[in-house]
Coordinates of C-alpha atoms and ligand atoms in Angstrom, one line a residue:
M964 CA 26.4 14.1 16.1
E965 CA 28.3 17.7 15.5
D966 CA 28.4 19.9 18.0
D967 CA 27.7 23.0 16.2
N968 CA 24.4 20.8 15.2
D969 CA 23.1 21.0 18.5
V970 CA 20.9 23.4 20.5
T971 CA 21.7 24.6 23.8
I972 CA 19.9 26.2 26.5
T973 CA 21.5 27.4 29.6
G974 CA 20.6 25.9 32.9
V975 CA 18.1 27.6 35.1
T976 CA 19.6 27.2 38.8
D977 CA 21.3 24.3 40.8
M978 CA 18.7 21.5 42.6
E979 CA 18.2 17.8 43.9
A980 CA 15.4 16.8 41.1
L981 CA 12.7 14.8 43.3
I982 CA 10.2 15.3 40.6
H983 CA 9.6 11.7 38.2
I984 CA 9.2 12.3 34.5
P985 CA 7.8 9.7 33.1
D986 CA 10.1 8.9 29.3
D987 CA 7.4 9.5 26.8
K988 CA 7.5 13.3 27.4
P989 CA 10.7 14.4 26.1
L990 CA 10.4 18.1 27.2
M991 CA 9.5 18.2 30.5
Q992 CA 12.6 15.5 31.1
L993 CA 14.4 18.8 29.4
F994 CA 13.0 20.8 32.1
K995 CA 13.6 18.3 34.7
R996 CA 17.5 18.5 33.7
L997 CA 17.1 22.8 33.5
I998 CA 15.8 22.8 37.3
G999 CA 18.3 20.0 38.4
N1000 CA 21.1 21.0 37.4
D1001 CA 24.0 22.1 39.8
T1002 CA 27.1 23.0 37.9
K1003 CA 25.6 25.4 35.9
Q1004 CA 26.5 23.8 32.9
N1005 CA 24.5 24.4 29.7
T1006 CA 21.9 21.6 28.8
V1007 CA 22.5 20.2 25.4
L1008 CA 20.0 18.5 23.2
T1009 CA 21.4 16.2 20.5
N1010 CA 19.4 16.0 17.1
A1011 CA 18.4 12.4 18.2
Q1012 CA 16.5 13.9 21.6
I1013 CA 14.9 16.9 19.2
L1014 CA 13.6 13.9 16.8
D1015 CA 12.2 12.3 20.1
I1016 CA 10.9 15.5 20.6
L1017 CA 9.0 16.1 17.1
K1018 CA 8.2 11.9 17.7
K1019 CA 6.8 11.9 21.2
E1020 CA 5.7 15.6 21.5
L1021 CA 4.7 16.8 18.6
N1022 CA 3.4 13.5 16.4
T1023 CA 5.4 14.5 13.7
D1024 CA 7.8 10.9 13.0
V1025 CA 10.3 12.0 10.7
V1026 CA 12.1 8.1 10.0
Y1027 CA 10.7 7.9 6.5
I1028 CA 10.5 11.6 5.5
H1029 CA 12.7 13.2 2.7
D1030 CA 16.8 14.4 4.4
L1031 CA 16.0 18.1 2.9
E1032 CA 12.7 18.0 5.1
L1033 CA 14.5 16.4 7.9
E1034 CA 17.0 19.3 7.9
I1035 CA 14.1 22.1 7.7
Y1036 CA 12.6 20.5 10.9
L1037 CA 15.5 20.2 13.0
N1038 CA 16.2 24.0 12.4
I1039 CA 12.8 24.8 12.9
I1040 CA 12.5 23.5 15.8
K1041 CA 16.0 23.8 17.6
K1042 CA 15.0 27.7 16.7
F1043 CA 11.9 28.2 18.7
L1044 CA 13.3 25.6 21.8
K1045 CA 15.6 28.6 22.1
D1046 CA 13.1 31.7 21.6
W1047 CA 10.2 30.4 23.6
P1048 CA 9.0 33.7 25.1
Q1049 CA 8.6 31.9 28.7
W1050 CA 11.3 31.4 29.1
D1051 CA 12.5 34.4 31.3
D1052 CA 9.3 34.3 33.4
F1053 CA 10.1 30.7 34.1
D1054 CA 13.8 30.9 35.7
K1055 CA 12.4 33.3 37.4
S1056 CA 9.3 31.1 38.7
V1057 CA 12.1 28.4 39.1
S1058 CA 14.2 30.0 41.1
S1059 CA 11.9 31.9 43.2
L1060 CA 10.1 28.8 44.3
K1061 CA 13.5 26.7 44.5
S1062 CA 15.0 29.1 47.3
K1063 CA 11.3 28.3 49.0
G1064 CA 11.8 24.9 49.0
D1065 CA 8.1 24.6 47.2
I1066 CA 8.3 21.3 45.2
D1067 CA 5.1 20.7 44.6
A1068 CA 4.3 24.6 43.5
I1069 CA 7.3 23.6 41.5
K1070 CA 5.5 20.5 39.7
K1071 CA 2.5 21.9 39.3
L1072 CA 4.7 25.3 37.7
L1073 CA 6.1 22.5 35.3
D1074 CA 2.5 20.9 34.3
V1075 CA 1.5 24.3 33.3
K1076 CA 4.8 25.8 31.4
Y1077 CA 5.2 21.7 29.5
N1078 CA 1.5 22.6 28.0
N1079 CA 2.4 25.5 26.9
F1080 CA 5.7 25.1 25.8
R1081 CA 4.2 22.3 23.8
D1082 CA 1.3 24.2 22.8
Y1083 CA 3.9 26.6 21.2
L1084 CA 6.0 24.0 19.6
K1085 CA 2.9 22.7 17.8
A1086 CA 1.3 25.7 16.5
K1087 CA 4.8 27.0 15.3
L1088 CA 5.5 23.6 13.5
D1089 CA 1.7 23.6 11.7
V1090 CA 2.2 26.8 10.1
A1091 CA 5.7 25.9 8.7
Q1092 CA 4.4 22.1 8.1
P1093 CA 2.8 22.8 4.2
L1094 CA 5.4 24.9 3.5
I1095 CA 7.4 22.4 4.0
K1096 CA 6.4 19.8 2.1
N1097 CA 6.3 22.6 -1.0
V1098 CA 10.3 23.5 -0.6
V1099 CA 10.7 19.8 -0.6
K1100 CA 8.1 19.3 -4.2
K1101 CA 10.1 22.3 -5.6
A1102 CA 13.5 20.5 -4.5
T1103 CA 12.8 17.4 -5.6
A1104 CA 11.6 18.1 -8.8
K1105 CA 14.5 20.3 -9.7
K1106 CA 16.5 17.0 -8.7
K1107 CA 14.8 15.0 -11.0
E1108 CA 14.9 16.7 -14.3
A1109 CA 19.2 16.5 -13.4
D1110 CA 18.6 12.7 -13.3
D1111 CA 16.2 12.3 -15.7
D1112 CA 19.1 11.2 -18.1
K1113 CA 20.9 8.3 -15.8
M1114 CA 21.8 5.3 -16.5
N1115 CA 18.2 2.3 -15.3
V1116 CA 19.3 -0.8 -13.5
L1117 CA 17.8 -3.6 -13.9
M1118 CA 17.3 -6.4 -11.1
E1119 CA 16.2 -9.9 -11.4
V1120 CA 14.4 -11.1 -8.3
S1121 CA 12.5 -14.7 -8.5
C1122 CA 10.4 -15.9 -5.3
T1123 CA 6.7 -16.3 -4.9
R1124 CA 3.8 -13.5 -4.9
S1125 CA 3.8 -13.4 -1.5
Q1126 CA 7.1 -13.7 -0.9
L1127 CA 7.7 -10.2 -3.8
N1128 CA 4.9 -8.8 -1.1
K1129 CA 7.5 -8.2 1.5
I1130 CA 10.9 -9.1 -0.2
F1131 CA 12.6 -5.1 0.3
F1132 CA 13.4 -3.7 3.9
R1133 CA 12.8 -0.2 3.9
R1134 CA 16.5 0.2 4.9
P1135 CA 19.4 -2.5 6.3
N1136 CA 18.0 -4.5 8.8
P1137 CA 20.9 -4.0 11.8
Q1138 CA 19.2 -7.4 13.4
Q1139 CA 19.9 -9.3 9.8
R1140 CA 23.7 -8.5 8.7
N1141 CA 22.1 -5.1 7.6
T1142 CA 20.6 -6.3 4.0
I1143 CA 17.8 -5.0 2.1
F1144 CA 16.5 -8.4 1.5
N1145 CA 14.0 -10.2 3.7
F1146 CA 14.3 -13.9 3.1
I1147 CA 12.9 -15.2 6.3
D1148 CA 8.7 -15.4 6.1
G1149 CA 6.6 -13.9 9.2
P1150 CA 4.8 -15.4 10.4
T1151 CA 1.1 -17.1 8.8
K1152 CA -1.6 -15.2 9.2
I1153 CA -4.6 -16.3 10.5
V1154 CA -7.6 -14.2 8.6
L1155 CA -10.9 -14.6 9.9
D1156 CA -12.2 -12.1 6.6
N1157 CA -14.8 -13.3 4.4
I1158 CA -14.4 -12.4 0.3
S1159 CA -17.4 -12.2 -2.0
I1160 CA -18.5 -14.6 -5.3
E1161 CA -17.4 -11.4 -7.2
A1162 CA -14.4 -11.0 -5.9
L1163 CA -13.1 -14.7 -6.4
I1164 CA -14.1 -14.1 -10.0
N1165 CA -11.9 -11.3 -9.5
W1166 CA -9.3 -12.0 -7.9
F1167 CA -5.7 -11.1 -9.0
H1168 CA -4.2 -13.6 -11.6
I1169 CA -7.5 -15.9 -11.0
K1170 CA -8.8 -18.0 -14.9
V1171 CA -11.9 -19.6 -15.6
E1172 CA -12.3 -22.5 -17.8
V1173 CA -16.2 -23.7 -18.7
N1174 CA -15.7 -27.1 -21.1
L1175 CA -18.1 -28.7 -22.4
P1176 CA -19.5 -30.3 -26.1
S1177 CA -20.6 -27.5 -27.4
F1178 CA -19.1 -24.5 -25.6
V1179 CA -15.6 -24.0 -25.0
Y1180 CA -15.1 -20.6 -23.1
R1181 CA -11.8 -19.1 -20.9
F1182 CA -11.7 -16.1 -19.0
G1183 CA -9.7 -14.4 -16.9
M1184 CA -7.1 -11.5 -15.4
T1185 CA -4.3 -11.0 -17.4
H1186 CA -2.5 -7.8 -15.2
K1187 CA 0.7 -6.4 -16.3
L1188 CA 3.3 -5.5 -13.5
K1189 CA 5.8 -3.3 -13.4
H1190 CA 8.2 -3.2 -10.9
V1191 CA 11.3 -0.4 -9.8
L1192 CA 13.2 -0.7 -6.6
L1193 CA 13.4 2.8 -5.4
N1194 CA 15.2 4.5 -2.3
K1195 CA 12.1 6.9 -1.7
K1196 CA 14.7 9.4 0.7
I1197 CA 16.4 9.9 -3.3
N1198 CA 14.2 9.4 -6.0
E1199 CA 10.9 11.8 -6.7
T1200 CA 8.0 9.2 -5.6
A1201 CA 5.0 10.6 -7.4
V1202 CA 3.8 8.7 -10.0
A1203 CA 2.4 10.7 -13.2
P1204 CA -1.5 8.7 -13.9
T1205 CA -0.6 6.0 -16.6
V1206 CA -3.5 6.4 -19.2
L1207 CA -4.7 2.8 -20.0
N1208 CA -6.3 1.9 -23.9
Q1209 CA -10.1 1.5 -23.0
H1210 CA -10.8 -0.4 -26.4
L1211 CA -11.3 -4.0 -26.9
Q1212 CA -8.2 -5.8 -28.6
R1213 CA -8.2 -8.5 -30.7
S1214 CA -5.9 -11.4 -31.5
T1215 CA -4.5 -11.1 -34.7
N1216 CA -3.0 -14.8 -35.0
R1217 CA -6.3 -16.4 -35.9
K1218 CA -7.1 -14.4 -39.0
N1219 CA -9.9 -16.7 -40.5
A1220 CA -11.8 -16.9 -37.1
S1221 CA -15.5 -17.2 -38.2
L1222 CA -18.0 -14.9 -36.8
L1223 CA -20.5 -16.3 -34.5
K1224 CA -23.5 -13.7 -32.9
L1225 CA -24.0 -12.3 -29.4
E1226 CA -27.5 -13.8 -29.3
D1227 CA -26.6 -17.4 -30.1
I1228 CA -24.0 -17.3 -26.8
Q1229 CA -26.2 -15.6 -25.2
Y1230 CA -28.6 -18.7 -25.9
I1231 CA -26.7 -20.9 -25.0
L1232 CA -25.5 -19.5 -21.2
K1233 CA -29.3 -19.7 -20.8
E1234 CA -29.4 -23.2 -21.3
I1235 CA -26.5 -24.0 -19.1
L1236 CA -28.3 -21.9 -16.2
A1237 CA -31.5 -23.3 -17.1
S1238 CA -30.2 -26.9 -16.6
I1239 CA -28.6 -26.4 -13.7
P1240 CA -30.6 -28.0 -10.5
H1241 CA -31.4 -25.7 -7.7
D1242 CA -29.1 -27.5 -5.0
Y1243 CA -26.3 -28.0 -7.4
H1244 CA -22.5 -28.5 -6.1
N1245 CA -21.1 -24.7 -6.8
G1246 CA -24.3 -22.7 -7.7
Q1247 CA -24.3 -19.6 -6.4
L1248 CA -20.0 -19.4 -7.6
I1249 CA -21.3 -21.1 -11.3
R1250 CA -24.5 -18.8 -12.1
A1251 CA -22.5 -15.8 -10.9
T1252 CA -19.6 -16.8 -13.3
L1253 CA -22.1 -17.1 -16.1
A1254 CA -23.7 -14.0 -15.2
Y1255 CA -19.9 -12.3 -15.5
I1256 CA -19.7 -14.3 -19.2
E1257 CA -22.5 -12.7 -20.3
T1258 CA -21.8 -8.6 -19.0
H1259 CA -18.9 -8.9 -20.7
L1260 CA -20.6 -9.9 -23.8
V1261 CA -23.0 -7.6 -23.8
R1262 CA -20.7 -4.8 -23.1
N1263 CA -18.4 -5.4 -25.7
H1264 CA -20.3 -7.1 -28.8
K1265 CA -23.1 -4.0 -29.0
S1266 CA -23.2 -5.0 -32.7
G1267 CA -24.0 -8.2 -32.0
G1268 CA -21.4 -10.6 -33.5
L1269 CA -18.1 -11.8 -32.1
Y1270 CA -15.5 -13.8 -33.6
L1271 CA -14.6 -17.1 -32.4
T1272 CA -10.8 -16.0 -30.8
Y1273 CA -9.2 -14.4 -28.1
Y1274 CA -10.1 -10.9 -26.3
R1275 CA -8.6 -8.4 -24.0
K1276 CA -9.4 -5.3 -22.7
Y1277 CA -8.1 -2.8 -19.7
M1278 CA -10.4 -2.7 -16.6
N1279 CA -9.7 0.5 -15.4
K1280 CA -8.9 4.1 -17.5
Y1281 CA -5.7 4.3 -15.5
A1282 CA -2.7 2.3 -14.0
Y1283 CA -2.4 1.5 -10.1
V1284 CA 0.5 1.7 -7.6
R1285 CA 1.8 0.3 -5.1
Y1286 CA 4.9 0.4 -2.4
L1287 CA 6.3 -3.2 -1.2
Y1288 CA 8.5 -3.5 1.7
A1289 CA 9.0 -4.7 4.8
D1290 CA 9.6 -2.5 8.3
V1291 CA 12.9 -2.4 9.9
P1292 CA 12.4 -1.9 13.8
S1293 CA 13.8 1.5 14.0
D1294 CA 16.8 2.6 16.4
S1295 CA 18.7 5.4 17.5
N1296 CA 21.6 4.9 15.1
F1297 CA 18.9 7.7 13.2
N1298 CA 22.4 8.8 10.2
N1299 CA 22.2 5.2 9.3
I1300 CA 19.0 5.2 8.4
N1301 CA 17.9 8.2 7.6
K1302 CA 19.5 7.8 4.0
Y1303 CA 17.5 4.7 2.9
D1304 CA 13.8 4.5 2.5
L1305 CA 13.7 1.3 0.4
Q1306 CA 10.4 0.3 -1.4
L1307 CA 9.7 -2.1 -4.3
Q1308 CA 7.4 0.5 -6.3
E1309 CA 4.7 -2.3 -8.0
M1310 CA 2.5 -0.7 -11.0
I1311 CA -0.7 -3.2 -12.6
Y1312 CA -2.2 -2.4 -15.8
P1313 CA -5.2 -4.1 -15.0
S1314 CA -6.9 -6.6 -17.7
Y1315 CA -8.8 -9.1 -18.5
Y1316 CA -8.9 -11.6 -21.4
Y1317 CA -11.7 -14.2 -22.4
E1318 CA -11.4 -16.4 -25.3
I1319 CA -14.4 -18.6 -27.1
G1320 CA -12.5 -21.9 -28.0
K1321 CA -15.6 -23.6 -29.2
F1322 CA -19.0 -23.2 -29.9
V1323 CA -21.3 -25.4 -31.6
K1324 CA -25.3 -24.2 -32.0
S1325 CA -26.9 -26.9 -33.1
E1326 CA -26.5 -28.9 -29.8
I1327 CA -28.8 -28.4 -26.8
I1328 CA -27.8 -28.3 -23.5
S1329 CA -29.3 -30.9 -20.8
K1330 CA -28.1 -32.4 -18.0
L1331 CA -25.0 -30.6 -16.9
F1332 CA -24.3 -33.2 -14.1
I1333 CA -23.7 -35.7 -16.3
Y1334 CA -20.0 -34.0 -17.3
T1335 CA -17.8 -33.9 -14.5
N1336 CA -15.3 -30.9 -14.1
W1337 CA -16.9 -29.1 -17.0
I1338 CA -16.5 -25.6 -15.4
K1339 CA -13.0 -25.1 -13.0
F1340 CA -11.1 -22.7 -11.8
E1341 CA -7.3 -21.5 -11.3
C1342 CA -4.8 -19.5 -9.4
L1343 CA -2.1 -18.7 -12.4
L1344 CA 0.4 -17.7 -9.4
C1345 CA 0.7 -21.1 -7.7
N1346 CA -0.2 -23.1 -10.4
K1347 CA -3.3 -24.2 -8.7
V1348 CA -6.8 -25.6 -10.1
F1349 CA -9.9 -26.2 -8.4
L1350 CA -12.8 -28.4 -9.3
G1351 CA -15.6 -30.8 -8.1
P1352 CA -17.8 -30.4 -5.3
D1353 CA -16.0 -28.1 -2.7
M1354 CA -14.7 -26.0 -5.8
T1355 CA -16.3 -22.7 -3.9
E1356 CA -14.9 -23.9 -0.7
K1357 CA -11.5 -24.1 -2.0
L1358 CA -10.8 -21.5 -3.5
K1359 CA -12.1 -19.3 -1.3
Q1360 CA -9.8 -20.7 1.2
H1361 CA -6.8 -20.8 -1.2
I1362 CA -7.2 -17.2 -2.1
L1363 CA -7.7 -16.3 2.0
D1364 CA -4.9 -18.1 2.8
Y1365 CA -2.7 -16.7 0.3
H1366 CA -3.4 -13.7 -1.4
F1367 CA -5.5 -11.8 1.0
D1368 CA -3.5 -10.2 2.9
Q1369 CA -2.2 -7.9 0.5
P1370 CA -1.0 -4.1 0.2
D1371 CA -3.7 -1.6 -0.9
W1372 CA -3.7 -0.1 -4.4
Q1373 CA -3.2 3.9 -5.5
C1374 CA -5.2 5.2 -8.7
T1375 CA -2.6 7.0 -10.8
N1376 CA -4.5 9.5 -11.8
C1377 CA -6.6 10.3 -8.8
K1378 CA -4.7 9.4 -6.3
S1379 CA -7.6 7.6 -4.3
I1380 CA -6.5 4.1 -2.8
Y1381 CA -8.2 1.0 -2.6
S1382 CA -8.1 -2.3 -1.1
M1383 CA -7.4 -5.3 -3.2
L1384 CA -11.0 -6.7 -2.0
Y1385 CA -12.7 -3.5 -3.5
L1386 CA -11.2 -3.4 -6.6
A1387 CA -11.7 -7.2 -7.2
E1388 CA -15.7 -6.8 -5.9
N1389 CA -15.6 -3.7 -8.4
K1390 CA -13.7 -5.5 -11.6
W1391 CA -11.0 -3.5 -10.8
E1392 CA -12.7 -0.5 -12.0
H1393 CA -13.4 3.3 -10.2
K1394 CA -14.8 6.9 -11.5
C1395 CA -12.1 9.7 -10.8
Ligands
LIG1513 ZN1 -3.0 -18.4 -6.1
LIG1514 ZN1 -8.7 7.2 -10.3

């Protein structure tokens, strides 16, 4: 810490301090040092001590803010620490009480002055905060323009989805040789949350296949992801709204695909539903899946015709974004930590696909239960297939165990934040 950066407050008088002050009140500690200072030396506050005051007394954590913003905070607090209008009064009152040796009165005085001082700093900070944000926003916007023509750097990382969610530390981790890579798997969490049938069908990278002699249908999530590793201390972090084309896209691979009537497909879906016995295994999941298929077909093929082919559609008007990182326990070496805030930016363009693989109008579906495994689910992230009588339970448990603990997503347009559960239950769609 450089000396000229430090703030100096002159000591008040000499006396042994008999007053106990807890560690979580750095302003009180400052008072105590001032009244107990018997050498009449100046009491110097380091930047780290000012950060401590900001965090513990003023509820302002500055570890992960922009450098410029931090600099402004430090200067504001330094200025108002010096300029507190009650310093003279404090000095006189303490001197007078000390000459009488009245420790109880000093304790009371400290309590009153402590509250006054903290309220004073808090009020100054409240006024300054929006102004600081504005200054930093303008400054970083300018910097971004200047940075735009720099070269892009690409890095390939292979890992599982759950590793990816926490693969980068926000700053070099001193407990692990200052690496930014988090290779160590965290403890497995026991998740007690429940998950609805709708959410299961729409979960990240879930695929469903219906495979009957007369009807083959596949659908699933086919989200596109884009990753960029950012140091948020340097990079401008606001993401521009990313608009997604809302039109239904049809595969051009099968040019001569035959045209089907929507009502014929609806008929076969009804037939399947009707042939499911009341107490059929996975009945709830299967009924919801069939309803889901019909909802999408009706919504996308209002004209009543569709091809025996592959369709794709974005599920929301805007992409979502989130930031993946693992936190590092903070330490006092703030010069080092303040250079980094590494976060993996993940953009998702939520989309689903469906494909009619086979359709034979003449065959009537009956006695579904004679076919084994005619419906199956698959997690595309883990290449794991779920079928058979306990399909629902296994799929649910798999998602709860491996894919439930996920950071939230933010809409790139309206900036609202949604949990994965909310998005899955609402077909990844929301109104801005
Ligand atoms: Zn999986
Ligand atoms: Zn939105």
